[in-house]
Coordinates of C-alpha atoms and ligand atoms in Angstrom, one line a residue:
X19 CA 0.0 0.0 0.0
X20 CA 1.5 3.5 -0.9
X21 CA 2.3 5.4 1.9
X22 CA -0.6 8.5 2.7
X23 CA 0.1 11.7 1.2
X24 CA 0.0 14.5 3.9
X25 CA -1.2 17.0 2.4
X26 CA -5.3 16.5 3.7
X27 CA -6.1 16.8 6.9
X28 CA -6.3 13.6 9.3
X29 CA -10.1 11.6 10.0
X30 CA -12.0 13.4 12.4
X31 CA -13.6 10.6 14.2
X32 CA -11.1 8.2 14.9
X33 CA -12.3 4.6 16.0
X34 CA -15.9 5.3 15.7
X35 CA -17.3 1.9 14.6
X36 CA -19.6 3.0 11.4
X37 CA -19.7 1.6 8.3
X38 CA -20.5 2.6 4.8
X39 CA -21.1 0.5 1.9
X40 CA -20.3 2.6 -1.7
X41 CA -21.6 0.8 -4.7
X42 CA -19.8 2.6 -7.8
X43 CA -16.0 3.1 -7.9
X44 CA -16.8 6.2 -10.9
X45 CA -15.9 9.5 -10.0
X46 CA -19.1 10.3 -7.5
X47 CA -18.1 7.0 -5.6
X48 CA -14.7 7.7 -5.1
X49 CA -15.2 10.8 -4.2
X50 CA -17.8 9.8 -1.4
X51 CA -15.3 7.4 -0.5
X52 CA -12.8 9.9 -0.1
X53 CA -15.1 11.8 2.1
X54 CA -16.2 9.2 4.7
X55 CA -12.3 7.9 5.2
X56 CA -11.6 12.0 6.2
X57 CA -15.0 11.8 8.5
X58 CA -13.3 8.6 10.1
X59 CA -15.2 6.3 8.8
X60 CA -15.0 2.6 7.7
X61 CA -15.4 2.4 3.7
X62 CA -15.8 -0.6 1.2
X63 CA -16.5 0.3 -2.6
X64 CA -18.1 -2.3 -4.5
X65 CA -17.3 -2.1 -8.5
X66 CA -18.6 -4.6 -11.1
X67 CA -16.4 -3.4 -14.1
X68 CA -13.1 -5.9 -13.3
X69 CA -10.7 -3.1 -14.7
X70 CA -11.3 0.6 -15.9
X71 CA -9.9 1.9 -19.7
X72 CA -9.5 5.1 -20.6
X73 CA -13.0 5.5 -20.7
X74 CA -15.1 8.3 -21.8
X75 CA -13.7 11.9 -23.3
X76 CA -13.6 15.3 -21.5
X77 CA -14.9 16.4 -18.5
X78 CA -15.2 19.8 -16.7
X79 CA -14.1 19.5 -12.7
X80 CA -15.1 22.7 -10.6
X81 CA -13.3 24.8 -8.5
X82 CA -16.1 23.9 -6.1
X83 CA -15.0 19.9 -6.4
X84 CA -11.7 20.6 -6.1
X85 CA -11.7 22.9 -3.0
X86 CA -12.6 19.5 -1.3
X87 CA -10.9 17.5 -3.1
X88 CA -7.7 19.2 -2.4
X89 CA -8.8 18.5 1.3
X90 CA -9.0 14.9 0.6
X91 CA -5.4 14.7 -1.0
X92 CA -6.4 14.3 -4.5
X93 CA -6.1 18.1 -6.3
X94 CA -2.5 18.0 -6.8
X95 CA -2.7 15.1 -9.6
X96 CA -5.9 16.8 -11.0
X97 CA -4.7 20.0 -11.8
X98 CA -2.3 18.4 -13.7
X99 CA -4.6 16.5 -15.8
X100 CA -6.4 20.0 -16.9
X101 CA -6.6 22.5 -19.7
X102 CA -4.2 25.1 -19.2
X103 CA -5.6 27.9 -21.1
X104 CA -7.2 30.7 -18.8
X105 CA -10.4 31.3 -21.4
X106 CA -12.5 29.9 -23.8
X107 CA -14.1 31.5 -26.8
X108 CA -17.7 31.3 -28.4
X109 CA -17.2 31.6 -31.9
X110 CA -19.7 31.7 -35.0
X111 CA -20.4 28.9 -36.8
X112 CA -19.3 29.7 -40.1
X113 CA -16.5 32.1 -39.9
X114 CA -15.0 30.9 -36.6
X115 CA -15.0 34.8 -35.5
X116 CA -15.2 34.9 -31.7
X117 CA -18.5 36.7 -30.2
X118 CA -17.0 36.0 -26.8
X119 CA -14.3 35.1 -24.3
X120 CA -14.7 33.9 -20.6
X121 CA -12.5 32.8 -18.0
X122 CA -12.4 28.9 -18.1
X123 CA -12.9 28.7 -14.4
X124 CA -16.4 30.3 -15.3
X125 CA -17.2 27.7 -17.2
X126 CA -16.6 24.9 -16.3
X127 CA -13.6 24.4 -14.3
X128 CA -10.7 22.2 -14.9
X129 CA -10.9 19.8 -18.3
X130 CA -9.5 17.4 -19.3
X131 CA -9.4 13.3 -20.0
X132 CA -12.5 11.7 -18.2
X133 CA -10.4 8.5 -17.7
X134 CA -7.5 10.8 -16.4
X135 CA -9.4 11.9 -13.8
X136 CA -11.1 8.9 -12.7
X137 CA -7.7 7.5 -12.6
X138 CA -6.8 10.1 -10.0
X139 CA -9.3 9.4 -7.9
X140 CA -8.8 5.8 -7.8
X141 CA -5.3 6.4 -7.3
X142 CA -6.3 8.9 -4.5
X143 CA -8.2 6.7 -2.5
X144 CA -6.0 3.4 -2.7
X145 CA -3.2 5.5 -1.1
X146 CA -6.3 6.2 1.9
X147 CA -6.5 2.5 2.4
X148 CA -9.9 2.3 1.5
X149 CA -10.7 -1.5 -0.4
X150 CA -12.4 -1.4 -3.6
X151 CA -13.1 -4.9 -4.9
X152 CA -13.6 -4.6 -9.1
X153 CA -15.2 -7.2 -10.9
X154 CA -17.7 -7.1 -8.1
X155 CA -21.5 -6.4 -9.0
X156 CA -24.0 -5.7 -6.5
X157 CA -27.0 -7.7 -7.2
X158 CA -29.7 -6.3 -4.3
X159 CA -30.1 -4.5 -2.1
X160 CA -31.8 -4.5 1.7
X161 CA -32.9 -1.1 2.7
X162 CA -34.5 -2.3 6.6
X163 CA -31.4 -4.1 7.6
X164 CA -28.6 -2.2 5.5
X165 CA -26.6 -4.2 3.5
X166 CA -26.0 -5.4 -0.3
X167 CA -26.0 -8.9 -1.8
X168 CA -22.8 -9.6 -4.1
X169 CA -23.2 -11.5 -7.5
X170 CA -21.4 -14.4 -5.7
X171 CA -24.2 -14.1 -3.0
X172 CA -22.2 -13.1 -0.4
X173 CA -23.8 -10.4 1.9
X174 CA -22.0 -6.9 3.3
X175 CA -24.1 -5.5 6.5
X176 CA -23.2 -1.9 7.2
X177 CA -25.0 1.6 8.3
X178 CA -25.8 3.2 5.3
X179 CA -25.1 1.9 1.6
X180 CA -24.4 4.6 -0.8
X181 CA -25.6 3.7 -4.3
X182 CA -23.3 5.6 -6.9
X183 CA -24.3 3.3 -9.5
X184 CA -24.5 5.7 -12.5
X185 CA -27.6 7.1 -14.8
X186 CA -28.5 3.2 -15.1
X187 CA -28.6 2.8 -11.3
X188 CA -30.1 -0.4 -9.9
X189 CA -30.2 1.4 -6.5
X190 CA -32.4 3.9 -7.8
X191 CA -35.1 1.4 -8.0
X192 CA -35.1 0.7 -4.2
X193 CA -35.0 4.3 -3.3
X194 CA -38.0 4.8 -5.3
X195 CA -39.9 2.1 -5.3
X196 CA -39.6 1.9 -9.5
X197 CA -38.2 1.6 -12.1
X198 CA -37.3 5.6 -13.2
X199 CA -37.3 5.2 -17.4
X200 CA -35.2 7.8 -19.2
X201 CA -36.7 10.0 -22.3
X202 CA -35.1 11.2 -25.1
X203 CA -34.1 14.8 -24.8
X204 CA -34.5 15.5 -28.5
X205 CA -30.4 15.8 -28.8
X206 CA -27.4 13.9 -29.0
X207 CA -23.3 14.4 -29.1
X208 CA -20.9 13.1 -31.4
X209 CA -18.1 12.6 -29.4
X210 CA -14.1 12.2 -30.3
X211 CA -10.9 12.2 -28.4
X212 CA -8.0 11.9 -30.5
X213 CA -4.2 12.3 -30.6
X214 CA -3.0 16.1 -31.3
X215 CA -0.5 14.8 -33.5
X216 CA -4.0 13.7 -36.1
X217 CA -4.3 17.5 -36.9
X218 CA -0.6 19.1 -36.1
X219 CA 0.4 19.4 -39.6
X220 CA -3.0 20.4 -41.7
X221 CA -2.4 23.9 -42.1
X222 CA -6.1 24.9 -41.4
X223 CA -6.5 23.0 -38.4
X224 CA -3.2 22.5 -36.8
X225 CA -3.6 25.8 -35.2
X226 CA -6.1 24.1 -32.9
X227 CA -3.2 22.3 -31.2
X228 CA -0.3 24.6 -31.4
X229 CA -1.4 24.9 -27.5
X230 CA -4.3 24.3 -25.1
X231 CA -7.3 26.3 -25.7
X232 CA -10.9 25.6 -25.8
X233 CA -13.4 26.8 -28.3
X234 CA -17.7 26.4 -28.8
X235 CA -18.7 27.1 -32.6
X236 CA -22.4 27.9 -32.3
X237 CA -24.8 28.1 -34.9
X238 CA -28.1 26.9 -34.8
X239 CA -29.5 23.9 -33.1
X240 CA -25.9 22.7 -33.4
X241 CA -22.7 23.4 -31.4
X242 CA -19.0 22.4 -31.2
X243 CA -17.1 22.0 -28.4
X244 CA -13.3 21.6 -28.9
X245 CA -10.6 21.2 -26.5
X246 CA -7.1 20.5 -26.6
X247 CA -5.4 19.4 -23.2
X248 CA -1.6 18.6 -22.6
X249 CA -0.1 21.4 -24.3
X250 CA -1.4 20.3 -27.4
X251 CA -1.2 16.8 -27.3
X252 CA -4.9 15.8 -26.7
X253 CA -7.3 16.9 -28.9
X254 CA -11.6 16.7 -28.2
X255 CA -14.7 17.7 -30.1
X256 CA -18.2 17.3 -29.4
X257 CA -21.0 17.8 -31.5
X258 CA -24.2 18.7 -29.8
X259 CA -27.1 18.3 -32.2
X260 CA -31.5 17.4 -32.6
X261 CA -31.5 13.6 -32.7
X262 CA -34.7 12.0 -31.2
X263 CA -33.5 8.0 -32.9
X264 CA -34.8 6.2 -29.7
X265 CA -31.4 4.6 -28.6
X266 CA -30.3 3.5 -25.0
X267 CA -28.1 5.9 -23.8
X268 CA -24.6 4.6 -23.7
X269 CA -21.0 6.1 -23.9
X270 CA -19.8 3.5 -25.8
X271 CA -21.8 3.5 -28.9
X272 CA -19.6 4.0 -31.9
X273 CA -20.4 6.6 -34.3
X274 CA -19.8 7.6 -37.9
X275 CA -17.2 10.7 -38.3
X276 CA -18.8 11.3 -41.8
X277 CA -22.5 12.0 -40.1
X278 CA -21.3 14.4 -37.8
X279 CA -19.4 16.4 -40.7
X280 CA -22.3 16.6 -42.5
X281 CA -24.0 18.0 -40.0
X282 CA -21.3 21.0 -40.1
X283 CA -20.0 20.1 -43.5
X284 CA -20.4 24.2 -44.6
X285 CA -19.0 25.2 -40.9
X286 CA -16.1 27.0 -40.2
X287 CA -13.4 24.7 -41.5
X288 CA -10.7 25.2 -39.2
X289 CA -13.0 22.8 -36.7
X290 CA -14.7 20.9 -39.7
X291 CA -11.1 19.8 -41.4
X292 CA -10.0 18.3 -38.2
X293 CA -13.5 16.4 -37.4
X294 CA -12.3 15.3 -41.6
X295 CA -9.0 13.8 -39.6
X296 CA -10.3 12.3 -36.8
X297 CA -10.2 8.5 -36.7
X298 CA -13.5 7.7 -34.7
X299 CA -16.1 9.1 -32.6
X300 CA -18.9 7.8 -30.6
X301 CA -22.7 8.5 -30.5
X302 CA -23.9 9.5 -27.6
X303 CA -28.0 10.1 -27.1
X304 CA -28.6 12.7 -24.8
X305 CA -31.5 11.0 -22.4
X306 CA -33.9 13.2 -20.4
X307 CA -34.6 12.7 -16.3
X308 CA -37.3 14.2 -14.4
X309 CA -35.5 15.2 -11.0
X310 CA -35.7 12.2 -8.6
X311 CA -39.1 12.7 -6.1
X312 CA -36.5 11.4 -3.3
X313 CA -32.9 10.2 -3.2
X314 CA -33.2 8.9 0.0
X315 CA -34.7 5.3 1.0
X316 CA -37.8 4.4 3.5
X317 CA -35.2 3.8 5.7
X318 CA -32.8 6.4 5.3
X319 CA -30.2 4.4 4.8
X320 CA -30.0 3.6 1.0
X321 CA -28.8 7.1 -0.3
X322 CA -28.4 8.3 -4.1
X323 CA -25.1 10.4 -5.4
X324 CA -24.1 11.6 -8.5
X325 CA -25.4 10.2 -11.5
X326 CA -27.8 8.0 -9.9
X327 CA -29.5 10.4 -8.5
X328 CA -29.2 13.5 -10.7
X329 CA -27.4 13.0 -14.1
X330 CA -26.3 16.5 -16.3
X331 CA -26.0 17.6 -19.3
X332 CA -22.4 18.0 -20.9
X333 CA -23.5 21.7 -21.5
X334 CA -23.5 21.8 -17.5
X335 CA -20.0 20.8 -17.2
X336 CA -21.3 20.0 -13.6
X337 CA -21.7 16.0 -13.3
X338 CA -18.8 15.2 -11.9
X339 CA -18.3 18.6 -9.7
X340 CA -21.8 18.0 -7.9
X341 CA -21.3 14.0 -7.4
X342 CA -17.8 15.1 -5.5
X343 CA -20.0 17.9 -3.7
X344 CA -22.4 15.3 -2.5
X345 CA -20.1 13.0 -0.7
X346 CA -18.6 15.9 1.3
X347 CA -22.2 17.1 2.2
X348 CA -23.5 13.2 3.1
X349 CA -20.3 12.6 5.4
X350 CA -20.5 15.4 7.4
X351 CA -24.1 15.0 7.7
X352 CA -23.2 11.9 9.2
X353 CA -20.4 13.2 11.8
X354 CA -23.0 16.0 12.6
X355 CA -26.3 13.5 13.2
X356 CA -24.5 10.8 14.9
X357 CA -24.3 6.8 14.1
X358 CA -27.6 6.5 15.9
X359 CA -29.9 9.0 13.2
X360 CA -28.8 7.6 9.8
X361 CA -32.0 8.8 8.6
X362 CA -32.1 12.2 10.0
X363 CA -28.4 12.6 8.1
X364 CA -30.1 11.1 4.7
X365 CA -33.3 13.3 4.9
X366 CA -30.6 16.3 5.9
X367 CA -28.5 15.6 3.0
X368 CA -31.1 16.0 0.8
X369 CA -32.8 18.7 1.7
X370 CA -29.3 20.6 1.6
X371 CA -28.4 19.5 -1.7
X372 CA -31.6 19.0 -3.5
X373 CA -32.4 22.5 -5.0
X374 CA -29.1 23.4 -5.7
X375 CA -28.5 20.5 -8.4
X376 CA -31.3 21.1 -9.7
X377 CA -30.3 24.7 -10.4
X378 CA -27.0 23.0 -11.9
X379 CA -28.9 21.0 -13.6
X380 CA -30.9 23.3 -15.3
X381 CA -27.5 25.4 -16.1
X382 CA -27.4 23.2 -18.9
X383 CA -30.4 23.5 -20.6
X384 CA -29.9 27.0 -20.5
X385 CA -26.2 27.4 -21.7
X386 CA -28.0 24.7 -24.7
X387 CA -30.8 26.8 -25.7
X388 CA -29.0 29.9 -25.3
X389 CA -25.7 28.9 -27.9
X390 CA -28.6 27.5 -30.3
X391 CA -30.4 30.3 -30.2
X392 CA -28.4 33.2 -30.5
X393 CA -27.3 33.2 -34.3
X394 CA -31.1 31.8 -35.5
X395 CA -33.4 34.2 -36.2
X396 CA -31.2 37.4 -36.3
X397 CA -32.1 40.5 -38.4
X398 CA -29.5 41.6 -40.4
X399 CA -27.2 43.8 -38.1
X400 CA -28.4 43.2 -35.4
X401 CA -25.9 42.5 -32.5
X402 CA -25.5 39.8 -30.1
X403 CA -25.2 40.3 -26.8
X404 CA -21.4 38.8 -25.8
X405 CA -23.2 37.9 -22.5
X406 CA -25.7 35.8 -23.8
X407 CA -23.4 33.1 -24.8
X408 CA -21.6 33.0 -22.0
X409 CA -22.3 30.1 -19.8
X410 CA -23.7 31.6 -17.0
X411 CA -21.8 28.7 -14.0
X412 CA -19.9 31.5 -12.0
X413 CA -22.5 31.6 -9.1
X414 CA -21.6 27.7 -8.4
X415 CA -18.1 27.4 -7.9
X416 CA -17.8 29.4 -4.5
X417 CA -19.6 26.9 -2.4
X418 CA -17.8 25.3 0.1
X419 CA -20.1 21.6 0.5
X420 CA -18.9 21.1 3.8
X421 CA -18.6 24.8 5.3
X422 CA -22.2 25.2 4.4
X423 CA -23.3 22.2 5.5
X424 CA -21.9 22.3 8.8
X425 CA -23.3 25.7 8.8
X426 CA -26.9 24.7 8.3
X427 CA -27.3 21.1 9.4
X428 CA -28.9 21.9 12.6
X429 CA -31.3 23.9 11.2
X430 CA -32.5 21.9 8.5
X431 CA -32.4 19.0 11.0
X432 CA -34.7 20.6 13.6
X433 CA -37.3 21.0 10.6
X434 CA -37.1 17.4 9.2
X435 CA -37.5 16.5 12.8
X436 CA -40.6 19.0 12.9
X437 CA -42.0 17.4 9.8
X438 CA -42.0 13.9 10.3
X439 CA -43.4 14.4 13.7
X440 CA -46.2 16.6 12.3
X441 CA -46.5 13.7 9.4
X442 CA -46.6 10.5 11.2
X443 CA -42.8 9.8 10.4
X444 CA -43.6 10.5 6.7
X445 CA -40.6 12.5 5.1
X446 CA -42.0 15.8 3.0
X447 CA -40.4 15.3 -0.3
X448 CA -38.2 18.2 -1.3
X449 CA -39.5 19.5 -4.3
X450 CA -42.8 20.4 -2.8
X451 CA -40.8 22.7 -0.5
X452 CA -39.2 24.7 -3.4
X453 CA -40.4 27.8 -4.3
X454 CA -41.3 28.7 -8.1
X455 CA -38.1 29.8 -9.2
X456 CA -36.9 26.5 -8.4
X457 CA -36.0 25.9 -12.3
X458 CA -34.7 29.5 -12.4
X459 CA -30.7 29.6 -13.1
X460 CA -29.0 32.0 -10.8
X461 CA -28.2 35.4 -12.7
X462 CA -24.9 37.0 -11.0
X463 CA -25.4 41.4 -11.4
X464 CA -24.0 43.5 -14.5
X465 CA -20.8 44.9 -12.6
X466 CA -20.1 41.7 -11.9
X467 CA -20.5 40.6 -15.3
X468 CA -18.0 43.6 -16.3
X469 CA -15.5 42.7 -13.8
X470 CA -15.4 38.9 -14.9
X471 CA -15.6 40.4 -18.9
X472 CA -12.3 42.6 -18.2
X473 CA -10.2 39.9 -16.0
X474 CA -11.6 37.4 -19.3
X475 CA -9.6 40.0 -21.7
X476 CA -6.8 40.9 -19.6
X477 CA -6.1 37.1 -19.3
X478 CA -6.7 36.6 -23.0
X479 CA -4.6 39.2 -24.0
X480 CA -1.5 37.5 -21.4
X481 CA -2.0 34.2 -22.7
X482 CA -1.9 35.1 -26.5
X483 CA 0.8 37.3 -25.6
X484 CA 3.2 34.5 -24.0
X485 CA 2.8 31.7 -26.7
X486 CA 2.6 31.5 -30.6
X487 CA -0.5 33.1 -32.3
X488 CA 0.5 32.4 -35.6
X489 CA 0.4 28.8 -37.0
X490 CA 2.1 27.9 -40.4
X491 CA 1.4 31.8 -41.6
X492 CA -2.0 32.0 -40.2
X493 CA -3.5 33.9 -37.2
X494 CA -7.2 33.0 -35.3
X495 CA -9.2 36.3 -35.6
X496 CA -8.9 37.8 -32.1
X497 CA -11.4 39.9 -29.5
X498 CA -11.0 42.8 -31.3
X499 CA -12.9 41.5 -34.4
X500 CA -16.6 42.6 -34.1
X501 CA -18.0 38.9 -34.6
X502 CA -21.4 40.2 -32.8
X503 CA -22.7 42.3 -35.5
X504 CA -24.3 39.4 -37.4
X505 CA -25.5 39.0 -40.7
X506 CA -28.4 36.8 -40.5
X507 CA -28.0 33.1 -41.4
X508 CA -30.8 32.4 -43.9
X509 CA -32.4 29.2 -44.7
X510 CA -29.4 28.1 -41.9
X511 CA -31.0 24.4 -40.8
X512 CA -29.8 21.7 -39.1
X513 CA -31.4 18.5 -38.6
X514 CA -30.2 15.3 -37.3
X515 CA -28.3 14.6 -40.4
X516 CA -28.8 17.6 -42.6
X517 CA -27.6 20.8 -42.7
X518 CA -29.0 23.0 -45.4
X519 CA -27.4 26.6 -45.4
X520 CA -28.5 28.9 -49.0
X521 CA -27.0 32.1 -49.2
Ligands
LIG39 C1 -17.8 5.1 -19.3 C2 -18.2 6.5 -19.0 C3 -17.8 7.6 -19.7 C4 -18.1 8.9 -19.4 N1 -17.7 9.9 -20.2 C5 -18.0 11.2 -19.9 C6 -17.5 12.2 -20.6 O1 -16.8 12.0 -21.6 N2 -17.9 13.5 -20.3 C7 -18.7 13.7 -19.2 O2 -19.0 14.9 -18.9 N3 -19.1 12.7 -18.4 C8 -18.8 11.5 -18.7 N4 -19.3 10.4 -18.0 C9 -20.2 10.8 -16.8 C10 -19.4 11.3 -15.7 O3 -18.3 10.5 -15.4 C11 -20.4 11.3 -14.5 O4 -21.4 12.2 -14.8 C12 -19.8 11.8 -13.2 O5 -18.4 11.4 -13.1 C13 -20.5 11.3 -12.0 O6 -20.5 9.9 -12.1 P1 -21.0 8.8 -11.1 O7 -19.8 8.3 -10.3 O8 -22.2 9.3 -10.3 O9 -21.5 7.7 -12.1 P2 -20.6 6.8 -13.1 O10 -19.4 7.5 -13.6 O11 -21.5 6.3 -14.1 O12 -20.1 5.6 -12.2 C14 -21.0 4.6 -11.8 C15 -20.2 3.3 -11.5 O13 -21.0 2.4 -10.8 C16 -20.7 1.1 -11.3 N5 -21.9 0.2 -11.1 C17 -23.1 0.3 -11.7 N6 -23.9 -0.7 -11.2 C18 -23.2 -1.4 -10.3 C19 -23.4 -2.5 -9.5 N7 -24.7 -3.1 -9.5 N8 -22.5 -3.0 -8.7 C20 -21.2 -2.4 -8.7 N9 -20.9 -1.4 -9.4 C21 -21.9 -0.8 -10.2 C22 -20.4 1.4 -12.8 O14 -19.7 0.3 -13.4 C23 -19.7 2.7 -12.7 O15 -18.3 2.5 -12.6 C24 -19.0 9.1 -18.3 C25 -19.4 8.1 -17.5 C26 -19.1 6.8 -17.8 C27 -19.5 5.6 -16.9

């Protein structure tokens, strides 16, 4: 066993004899497992995948994940793993002009390799001592007496099993009492992850890996994401687009590079010639949830994180962040009810953590509609608004899960405990307590904005300032082109596998 690193603090309650049961070893699981080893706790994570791959592309991690996660050891090795570049740019779809620039830690935080990250983690907590047995599906679950049946039919009693089984949670189905069936959101992603050394030497494209930077094409009812990660030798896109094909959502379903060109096919080329070069991709159908009634057992002590219990959008960039936020929140939750009130902790968690995913959530759908809809429709010079294409994440990353949560546990508690005596022990389910904003995003004010718009330049201006802005004789147009008067985009229409665009 590698020797602890030192640079997290030490478990706060030594020898207390609790013990928590994680099924899940993705990020949300290790990083709940990370969490109850600092609380003191005794932690076993159940995986059924025998040994992870690289799995998966890139993936946005908060400064609000990684203010705990530096706590728990782990942020070191992350930052590592992520984009460099201080900004990102919203550029139009056709000639690649930028309409805006925001800081990356706006955005959405840290990105990088999906399977570079989970590796961290993993790595994080085996160096805590914490066992995770792969190749080891869960096959029930027992919610009065808690424990989990393994597949070889052995049985693990604990205190509380946490089910961080993923969007196809098994778990889920105990919490709720059925089975919750995905829709189809209408959209889908192509998605590729490639080696930077594909593009390096086309001369329209290679500029996309002469160092890292991420860029968003939008146009209408379609956008590009692109990222390149480790100084230019990663390179990502993903192709958000209308597909309603009634698929099971999986993020391992191989697509066809050729369909997602020809959804972009009259696009700015710098991004469309390197989609051209780019080996393989998957097909990814976006699938819809309705938020959870409950993520929290009869019992109390069958409990839902991360994906199981809330899945995002990519256009979020929040997943992973809020899974890591729900560990810290659970295991203090814990420390702060005491062994003997498992349930009080559960119903506490939830109620502290419920509306504010769902305001993550809903980031997404916004930041989607918003980049879809900015460049439809437009009369001919008229300007968009640099702000409205912005993703609009900033109010989320200055939560601290655990300082708030220690901060208003007691509270909450007293009114759970209110509740259930004033409803015969019957929780009240927390989206009947929400008021009806509770879909609303949170809008941060307009000198704020302007603050965050100058420090977004300024940095711009360092970075392009301290590395090469010229690739093989050519040069990205830069902030000071006017991108934002638009022409309009006539008979501009994208459908699932046909873009039509007439002068
Ligand atoms: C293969 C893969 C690729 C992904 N790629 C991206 C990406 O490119 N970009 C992005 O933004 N997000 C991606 N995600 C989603 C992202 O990782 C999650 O949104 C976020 O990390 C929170 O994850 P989670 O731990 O809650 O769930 P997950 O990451 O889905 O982890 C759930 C884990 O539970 C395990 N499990 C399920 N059932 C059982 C059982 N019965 N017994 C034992 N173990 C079980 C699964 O094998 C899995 O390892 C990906 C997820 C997966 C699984």
């Amino acid at each position: 066993m590698p020797a602890a690193i030192e640079t997290a603090h030490e478990p706060r309650l030594k020898g207390d004899k609790f013990k928590v049961v994680i099924v899940g070893a993705g990020l949300g699981g290790l990083a709940a497992a990370m969490a109850m080893h600092y609380a003191g706790y005794e932690v076993i994570v159940y995986e059924k995948i025998k040994k992870f791959l690289r799995l998966g592309d890139s993936l946005g991690v908060g400064e609000n994940a990684l203010r705990l996660l530096e706590r728990w050891g782990a942020a070191d090795k992350l930052r590592k793993i992520g984009n460099k570049s201080p900004v990102m740019h919203v550029r139009r779809w056709d000639t690649g002009e930028i309409i805006a620039t925001q800081r990356l830690m706006d955005m959405a935080g840290y990105i990088g390799h999906r399977g570079d990250y989970h590796n961290a983690f993993f790595e994080r907590v085996e160096e805590l001592g914490v066992p995770i047995h792969m190749g080891t599906a869960v096959r029930s679950f027992d919610e009065n007496s808690p424990s989990v049946t393994l597949e070889s039919g052995e049985v693990v009693e604990c205190d509380i099993v946490i089910g961080a089984d993923g969007i196809k949670s098994m778990c889920r189905e105990v919490v709720l009492g059925f089975e919750d069936k995905p829709l189809s959101s209408g959209y889908a992603c192509y998605r590729a992850y490639t080696d930077g050394s594909t593009i390096r030497d086309d001369p329209t494209s290679g500029i996309l890996v002469n160092r890292d930077q991420m860029n968003i094409w939008i146009g209408a009812d379609v956008h590009i994401v692109q990222n390149t990660c480790r100084d230019g030798q990663d390179f990502n896109w993903i192709i958000t687009h209308k597909d309603d094909a009634d698929i099971p959502e999986s993020w391992s379903q191989p697509g066809d590079v050729n369909d997602a060109v020809s959804l972009v096919s009259h696009w700015d080329p710098t991004i469309v010639n390197a989609m051209k070069l780019t080996p393989s991709c998957l097909d990814w159908k976006i699938v819809y949830r309705e938020p959870l009634p409950t993520w929290v057992s009869k019992s109390g002590k069958v409990v839902l994180l991360g994906d199981s219990a809330h899945p995002h959008l990519p256009t979020s960039a929040q997943g992973a962040s809020q899974a890591v936020e729900d560990g810290a929140t659970l295991a203090i939750c814990l420390e702060l009810a005491g062994k003997d009130n498992v349930r009080l902790a559960s119903l506490v968690y939830e109620r502290l953590r419920y509306s504010r995913v769902l305001k993550t959530q809903k980031t997404g759908e916004d930041t989607r509609r918003r980049w879809h809809g900015a460049l439809r429709d437009m009369g001919a010079g008229k300007k968009i608004d640099p702000e409205q294409v912005k993703m609009q994440n900033e109010w989320i990353y200055d939560l601290d899960a655990e300082a708030d949560t220690r901060a208003r546990f007691h509270e909450v508690a007293a009114q759970i405990q209110a509740e259930l005596e004033a409803n015969n022990d019957v929780p009240v389910l927390p989206m009947s307590l929400l008021g009806p904003d509770k879909f609303d995003v949170p809008q941060i004010s307009d000198q704020r904005r302007r603050e965050v718009a100058e420090i977004a330049r300024q940095m711009y201006e360092d970075w392009e300032a301290s590395g090469p802005k010229v690739y093989k004789g050519r040069e990205r147009p830069d902030l000071q082109s006017d991108a934002s008067a638009v022409p309009p985009i006539k008979g501009h229409v994208a459908s699932s596998h046909n873009v039509v665009v007439s002068a």
